[in-house]
Amino acid sequence: MGDITVSAPGKVILHGEHAVVYGKVAIAASLNLRTYLRMRRGTDNLISLDLPNIAIKKSWTTDGIKSQVSLPLCDPNKPVGVSGELLTKLKDIAGVDQHESDTKQLAVITFLYLYCALAAHKGTLPAIGLKVVSVQPVSAGLGSSASFSVCLAASLLQLSGIISSPAGDEVWSEAERDLINSWAFFGEKILHGNPSGIDNSVSTYGGAIKFKSGKITPLCRVPKLQILLVNTGVPRSTKVLVARCRERYQKYPDIIEPVLKSIEAISHRCEEVLAELADSPSTDLYETLEDLIDINQHHLGALCVNHPALEEIVRTAAKYGLHAKLTGAGGGGCAFIFIKPDTPLTTLADIKSEFASQKLSCWETSVGSPGVTAHSGDDGHLKQLFS
Ligand code: MEV
């Protein structure tokens, strides 16, 4: 068997982050900033993991893992989460402190769990070397951890023959993607505690989606949307921010519940406006999208997930007549600035150079790229990425 190469996109949440954790509607879309994974069959009995973006390089012997984990763990067609007992063993194998909740270490645990559940489901452990390279910023609210879990699930399910091996640059069937998504969700749970599942869903299916309590509805009528993503460079943890929002909710439920309902109403309105814009673009509709961005940015402040660096981006955008909000968990990470079709190119050039002078990285990008995809190993761009 040759190498397995897969990729999965990052995401931008247009509206509904945090509210989605409480069963409210969110609207999200994939980004053409992707995570790529290459898996090589080993000739020795080593399992190796190379994650250059977060400076992790680890390896284990297949015998070492076999001696600590009783395999097979489960039926790979029936996704389940990691048990507390197994988590303790995996932390031992990974050499991680039992109380460690650092994202880098949790990424290793996620790999070990999905490897044991999916690659070793027949009780034998294949020797593999895995390298994951992300061309999206990590820990910045753009779903890099979800695209990591999606790539792991897809490649390990393919290695085990549980899903097909597409010829290259192809997506899997609906049922196969559902299986990838369910396993990626359990990966996300290791990384983030109690995620809503929106990030892994966008990364798996791609395009633009509406998400509510695990139900995914693709948005079929969406205009071409252009955004400028700006990274505050302030690292943050999704788990911590979700907990911070929950604290506020528990302290003031009668005040916060209406805020969450209002965010849901924003998501609904956003969906309607996007559909109307796809049919007939109008200045009024673009202005409504801008209003929704402004209102939601204030709501997210009320949920305690804003950050001065995000507010500074919002202020800079306003100076140029543009509108911005945080995206993802907040508390740092990225904001997006909405670009209308009539936004002058000179305005864009000016704001980009202002961010550059503040040493903030930004990317102009369109939303709605394909979800998890299998690639042919011959692709020159990928060869370069993994060299
Ligand atoms: C993180 O990208 C989005 C949050 O709503 C958390 C989640 O949905 O799991 C903050």
Coordinates of C-alpha atoms and ligand atoms in Angstrom, one line a residue:
M1 CA 0.0 0.0 0.0
G2 CA 1.3 3.5 -0.9
D3 CA 1.2 6.6 1.1
I4 CA -2.1 8.1 2.3
T5 CA -2.4 11.8 1.9
V6 CA -5.5 13.7 3.0
S7 CA -6.4 17.3 3.8
A8 CA -9.2 19.1 5.6
P9 CA -10.1 22.8 5.8
G10 CA -10.2 25.3 8.6
K11 CA -13.4 27.2 9.3
V12 CA -14.8 30.6 10.0
I13 CA -17.8 30.9 12.2
L14 CA -19.9 33.8 10.7
H15 CA -22.4 33.8 13.6
G16 CA -23.3 31.6 16.6
E17 CA -20.0 30.7 18.3
H18 CA -20.6 30.0 22.0
A19 CA -24.4 30.2 21.6
V20 CA -24.1 26.9 19.6
V21 CA -22.8 25.2 22.7
Y22 CA -26.3 25.9 24.2
G23 CA -28.1 24.3 21.3
K24 CA -28.6 27.6 19.4
V25 CA -28.1 27.9 15.6
A26 CA -24.7 28.8 14.2
I27 CA -23.6 29.6 10.6
A28 CA -20.1 28.6 9.6
A29 CA -18.1 28.1 6.4
S30 CA -14.9 26.3 5.4
L31 CA -11.7 28.3 4.6
N32 CA -9.1 27.5 1.9
L33 CA -6.5 27.4 4.7
R34 CA -6.0 23.6 5.1
T35 CA -4.3 21.0 7.2
Y36 CA -2.5 18.2 5.3
L37 CA -1.6 14.8 6.6
R38 CA 0.7 12.2 5.0
M39 CA 0.8 8.6 6.3
R40 CA 3.6 6.2 5.4
R41 CA 3.6 2.5 6.0
G42 CA 6.6 1.7 8.2
T43 CA 8.9 -1.3 7.7
D44 CA 9.9 -1.6 11.4
N45 CA 7.6 -1.8 14.4
L46 CA 7.5 2.0 15.0
I47 CA 4.6 4.4 15.1
S48 CA 5.8 7.9 14.7
L49 CA 4.1 11.3 14.8
D50 CA 5.6 14.5 13.4
L51 CA 3.6 17.7 14.0
P52 CA 6.0 20.5 12.9
N53 CA 3.6 23.4 13.5
I54 CA 3.6 22.7 17.3
A55 CA 7.1 21.2 17.5
I56 CA 6.0 17.7 18.4
K57 CA 8.0 14.7 17.2
K58 CA 7.3 11.4 19.0
S59 CA 7.5 7.7 18.4
W60 CA 6.4 4.5 20.1
T61 CA 6.9 0.8 19.4
T62 CA 3.9 -1.3 18.4
D63 CA 4.8 -3.8 21.2
G64 CA 5.0 -1.0 23.7
I65 CA 1.4 0.1 22.9
K66 CA 0.1 -3.4 22.7
S67 CA 1.5 -4.2 26.2
Q68 CA -0.5 -1.3 27.7
V69 CA -3.8 -1.2 25.8
S70 CA -6.1 -4.1 25.4
L71 CA -7.0 -4.2 21.7
P72 CA -9.3 -4.1 19.8
L73 CA -10.9 -1.2 21.6
C74 CA -14.2 -1.0 19.8
D75 CA -16.0 -1.5 16.5
P76 CA -14.8 1.4 14.2
N77 CA -18.2 1.6 12.6
K78 CA -19.7 2.6 16.0
P79 CA -17.8 5.7 17.1
V80 CA -17.3 6.1 20.9
G81 CA -15.4 8.5 23.1
V82 CA -12.3 7.7 25.2
S83 CA -13.0 6.3 28.6
G84 CA -11.4 7.8 31.7
E85 CA -9.4 4.6 32.3
L86 CA -8.1 4.5 28.7
L87 CA -7.2 8.2 28.8
T88 CA -5.0 7.5 31.9
K89 CA -3.2 4.8 30.0
L90 CA -2.8 6.9 26.8
K91 CA -1.4 9.7 28.9
D92 CA 1.2 7.2 30.3
I93 CA 2.1 6.0 26.8
A94 CA 2.4 9.6 25.6
G95 CA 4.6 10.5 28.6
V96 CA 2.1 13.3 29.6
D97 CA 1.4 14.4 33.1
Q98 CA -2.0 13.1 34.2
H99 CA -3.2 16.6 34.9
E100 CA -1.8 18.1 31.8
S101 CA -4.2 19.9 29.6
D102 CA -1.8 21.6 27.2
T103 CA -3.2 21.5 23.6
K104 CA 0.1 20.1 22.2
Q105 CA 0.0 17.1 24.6
L106 CA -3.7 16.6 24.0
A107 CA -3.0 16.4 20.2
V108 CA -0.7 13.5 20.9
I109 CA -3.4 11.8 23.0
T110 CA -6.0 12.4 20.3
F111 CA -3.7 10.6 17.8
L112 CA -3.0 7.7 20.1
Y113 CA -6.7 7.2 20.8
L114 CA -7.8 7.3 17.1
Y115 CA -4.8 5.1 16.2
C116 CA -5.8 2.4 18.8
A117 CA -9.5 2.7 17.9
L118 CA -9.2 2.7 14.1
A119 CA -5.9 1.4 12.9
A120 CA -5.6 -1.4 15.5
H121 CA -9.3 -2.5 15.3
K122 CA -8.3 -6.1 14.2
G123 CA -6.0 -6.4 17.2
T124 CA -2.7 -6.0 15.2
L125 CA -0.9 -2.7 15.1
P126 CA 0.3 -1.4 11.8
A127 CA 3.7 0.5 11.8
I128 CA 3.1 3.9 10.4
G129 CA 4.8 7.3 10.1
L130 CA 2.5 10.3 10.2
K131 CA 3.3 13.9 9.4
V132 CA 0.7 16.7 9.7
V133 CA 1.4 20.1 8.3
S134 CA -1.1 23.0 8.7
V135 CA -1.0 26.0 6.5
Q136 CA -3.5 27.7 8.9
P137 CA -2.5 29.4 12.1
V138 CA -3.0 27.1 15.1
S139 CA -4.9 28.1 18.2
A140 CA -6.3 31.1 16.4
G141 CA -10.0 30.2 16.2
L142 CA -9.9 28.9 12.7
G143 CA -10.5 25.3 13.5
S144 CA -7.0 23.9 13.1
S145 CA -7.6 21.3 15.9
A146 CA -10.8 20.1 14.2
S147 CA -9.0 19.8 10.8
F148 CA -6.3 17.8 12.6
S149 CA -8.9 15.4 14.0
V150 CA -10.7 15.1 10.7
C151 CA -7.4 14.3 8.9
L152 CA -6.5 11.7 11.5
A153 CA -9.9 10.0 11.4
A154 CA -10.0 10.0 7.5
S155 CA -6.5 8.6 7.1
L156 CA -6.8 5.9 9.8
L157 CA -10.2 4.8 8.6
Q158 CA -8.7 4.5 5.1
L159 CA -5.7 2.6 6.3
S160 CA -7.9 0.1 8.0
G161 CA -10.1 -0.3 4.8
I162 CA -13.2 0.9 6.7
I163 CA -13.7 3.6 4.2
S164 CA -12.6 3.5 0.5
S165 CA -9.3 4.8 -0.9
P166 CA -10.4 7.5 -3.4
A167 CA -8.2 7.9 -6.5
G168 CA -7.0 11.4 -5.5
D169 CA -8.4 14.9 -5.1
E170 CA -11.7 13.3 -4.3
V171 CA -14.1 13.4 -1.4
W172 CA -15.7 10.3 0.2
S173 CA -19.3 9.3 0.0
E174 CA -21.9 10.9 2.4
A175 CA -21.9 7.8 4.7
E176 CA -18.1 7.7 4.8
R177 CA -17.9 11.4 5.6
D178 CA -20.5 10.9 8.4
L179 CA -18.2 8.2 9.9
I180 CA -15.1 10.4 9.6
N181 CA -17.0 13.3 11.2
S182 CA -18.2 11.2 14.1
W183 CA -14.7 10.0 14.9
A184 CA -13.3 13.5 14.5
F185 CA -15.9 14.7 17.0
F186 CA -14.5 12.3 19.6
G187 CA -11.0 13.6 18.8
E188 CA -12.3 17.1 19.4
K189 CA -13.7 16.1 22.7
I190 CA -10.2 15.0 23.9
L191 CA -8.9 18.4 22.8
H192 CA -11.7 20.7 23.9
G193 CA -13.8 18.9 26.6
N194 CA -17.4 19.4 25.4
P195 CA -17.4 21.0 22.0
S196 CA -20.6 21.5 20.0
G197 CA -19.2 19.6 17.0
I198 CA -19.5 22.6 14.6
D199 CA -15.8 22.8 13.8
N200 CA -15.3 19.1 12.8
S201 CA -18.5 19.3 10.8
V202 CA -17.5 22.2 8.7
S203 CA -14.0 20.7 8.2
T204 CA -15.5 17.3 7.1
Y205 CA -18.3 18.5 4.8
G206 CA -16.8 21.9 3.6
G207 CA -18.9 24.7 2.1
A208 CA -21.3 26.7 4.3
I209 CA -23.4 25.1 6.9
K210 CA -26.1 25.8 9.4
F211 CA -25.5 23.8 12.7
K212 CA -27.8 23.2 15.6
S213 CA -27.5 20.5 18.3
G214 CA -25.5 18.2 16.0
K215 CA -27.8 18.7 13.0
I216 CA -25.9 19.9 9.9
T217 CA -27.8 21.6 7.1
P218 CA -25.7 22.6 4.1
L219 CA -26.5 26.1 2.9
C220 CA -27.1 25.8 -0.8
R221 CA -27.7 29.5 -1.7
V222 CA -24.7 31.5 -0.6
P223 CA -23.1 34.3 -2.6
K224 CA -19.3 34.5 -3.0
L225 CA -18.2 35.9 0.3
Q226 CA -14.8 37.6 0.7
I227 CA -13.3 38.3 4.1
L228 CA -10.1 39.6 5.6
L229 CA -8.9 37.4 8.5
V230 CA -6.7 39.2 11.0
N231 CA -4.8 37.3 13.7
T232 CA -4.3 39.1 17.0
G233 CA -1.5 36.7 17.7
V234 CA -2.9 36.3 21.2
P235 CA -3.0 32.6 21.9
R236 CA -6.0 31.2 23.7
S237 CA -7.7 28.0 24.6
T238 CA -11.2 27.1 23.4
K239 CA -11.8 25.0 26.5
V240 CA -11.0 28.0 28.8
L241 CA -13.2 30.4 26.9
V242 CA -16.2 28.0 26.7
A243 CA -15.8 27.6 30.5
R244 CA -15.7 31.4 30.9
C245 CA -18.9 31.8 29.0
R246 CA -20.6 29.1 31.0
E247 CA -19.6 30.8 34.2
R248 CA -21.3 33.9 33.0
Y249 CA -24.4 31.9 31.9
Q250 CA -24.6 30.2 35.3
K251 CA -24.3 33.4 37.2
Y252 CA -26.8 35.4 35.2
P253 CA -29.0 32.8 33.3
D254 CA -32.0 35.2 32.9
I255 CA -29.7 37.9 31.4
I256 CA -27.5 35.6 29.2
E257 CA -30.2 33.4 27.8
P258 CA -31.8 36.4 25.9
V259 CA -28.3 37.2 24.5
L260 CA -27.9 33.7 23.3
K261 CA -31.4 33.8 21.7
S262 CA -30.5 37.1 20.0
I263 CA -27.3 35.5 18.6
E264 CA -29.5 32.7 17.3
A265 CA -31.8 35.3 15.6
I266 CA -28.7 36.8 14.0
S267 CA -27.7 33.4 12.6
H268 CA -31.3 33.0 11.2
R269 CA -31.2 36.5 9.7
C270 CA -27.7 35.8 8.2
E271 CA -28.9 32.7 6.5
E272 CA -31.9 34.5 5.0
V273 CA -29.8 37.4 3.8
L274 CA -27.2 35.1 2.3
A275 CA -29.9 33.3 0.3
E276 CA -31.4 36.6 -0.9
L277 CA -27.9 37.9 -1.9
A278 CA -27.2 34.7 -3.9
D279 CA -30.4 35.5 -5.9
S280 CA -30.0 39.3 -6.3
P281 CA -27.2 41.3 -4.7
S282 CA -28.2 44.6 -3.2
T283 CA -26.5 47.3 -1.1
D284 CA -29.2 47.0 1.6
L285 CA -28.6 43.3 2.1
Y286 CA -24.8 43.9 2.4
E287 CA -25.5 46.6 4.9
T288 CA -27.7 44.2 6.9
L289 CA -24.8 41.7 7.0
E290 CA -22.6 44.5 8.4
D291 CA -25.2 45.3 11.1
L292 CA -25.4 41.7 12.1
I293 CA -21.6 41.6 12.5
D294 CA -21.6 44.7 14.7
I295 CA -24.5 43.5 16.9
N296 CA -23.0 40.0 17.4
Q297 CA -19.6 41.5 18.3
H298 CA -21.2 43.3 21.2
H299 CA -23.1 40.2 22.3
L300 CA -19.8 38.2 22.4
G301 CA -18.4 41.0 24.6
A302 CA -21.3 40.4 27.0
L303 CA -20.4 36.7 27.0
C304 CA -16.9 37.6 28.2
V305 CA -15.0 36.2 25.2
N306 CA -13.8 39.5 23.7
H307 CA -10.2 40.8 24.0
P308 CA -8.6 44.2 23.7
A309 CA -6.6 43.1 20.7
L310 CA -9.8 42.0 19.0
E311 CA -11.5 45.3 19.8
E312 CA -8.5 47.1 18.3
I313 CA -9.1 45.3 15.0
V314 CA -12.7 46.2 15.1
R315 CA -11.8 49.9 15.7
T316 CA -9.2 49.8 12.8
A317 CA -11.8 48.3 10.5
A318 CA -14.3 51.0 11.5
K319 CA -11.8 53.7 10.6
Y320 CA -12.0 52.4 7.0
G321 CA -15.8 52.0 7.0
L322 CA -15.5 48.3 7.5
H323 CA -17.1 45.9 10.0
A324 CA -15.4 43.2 12.0
K325 CA -16.2 40.5 14.6
L326 CA -14.2 37.8 16.4
T327 CA -14.6 34.3 15.1
G328 CA -14.4 31.0 17.0
A329 CA -13.8 31.0 20.7
G330 CA -12.5 34.5 21.0
G331 CA -10.3 35.7 23.8
G332 CA -7.6 36.4 21.2
G333 CA -7.3 34.4 18.0
C334 CA -8.7 35.9 14.8
A335 CA -11.3 38.4 13.8
F336 CA -12.8 38.6 10.3
I337 CA -13.5 41.8 8.4
F338 CA -16.3 41.6 5.9
I339 CA -15.4 42.8 2.4
K340 CA -18.3 43.9 0.2
P341 CA -18.0 43.6 -3.6
D342 CA -17.8 47.4 -3.8
T343 CA -15.1 47.8 -1.1
P344 CA -12.4 49.8 -3.0
L345 CA -9.1 48.0 -3.6
T346 CA -7.3 51.0 -2.2
T347 CA -9.2 50.7 1.1
L348 CA -8.1 47.0 1.3
A349 CA -4.5 47.8 0.5
D350 CA -4.5 50.6 3.1
I351 CA -6.0 48.5 5.9
K352 CA -3.7 45.6 5.1
S353 CA -0.7 47.9 5.4
E354 CA -2.0 49.3 8.7
F355 CA -2.2 45.8 10.1
A356 CA 1.3 45.0 8.7
S357 CA 2.6 48.1 10.5
Q358 CA 1.0 46.8 13.7
K359 CA 2.8 43.4 13.0
L360 CA -0.6 41.6 12.7
S361 CA -0.8 38.9 10.0
C362 CA -3.9 39.0 7.8
W363 CA -5.2 37.0 4.8
E364 CA -7.8 38.0 2.3
T365 CA -9.8 34.8 1.4
S366 CA -13.1 33.6 0.1
V367 CA -15.2 31.1 2.1
G368 CA -16.6 27.7 1.1
S369 CA -13.7 25.4 0.1
P370 CA -14.2 21.6 -0.2
G371 CA -14.3 19.4 3.0
V372 CA -12.0 16.5 3.8
T373 CA -10.3 15.3 0.6
A374 CA -8.0 12.5 -0.4
H375 CA -5.0 13.5 -2.5
S376 CA -2.6 11.8 -4.9
G377 CA 0.9 11.6 -3.4
D378 CA 2.3 12.8 -6.8
D379 CA 1.1 16.3 -6.3
G380 CA 4.1 18.6 -6.5
H381 CA 2.7 21.1 -4.0
L382 CA 2.2 18.4 -1.5
K383 CA 5.6 16.8 -2.0
Q384 CA 7.1 20.2 -1.3
L385 CA 4.9 20.7 1.8
F386 CA 6.1 17.4 3.3
S387 CA 9.7 17.7 2.3
Ligands
MEV1 C1 -15.2 27.2 18.6 O1 -14.7 27.2 17.3 C2 -16.6 27.4 18.7 C3 -17.3 27.4 20.1 O2 -18.6 27.7 19.9 C4 -17.1 26.1 20.8 C5 -17.9 25.0 20.2 O3 -18.8 25.2 19.4 O4 -17.6 23.8 20.5 C6 -16.7 28.5 20.9

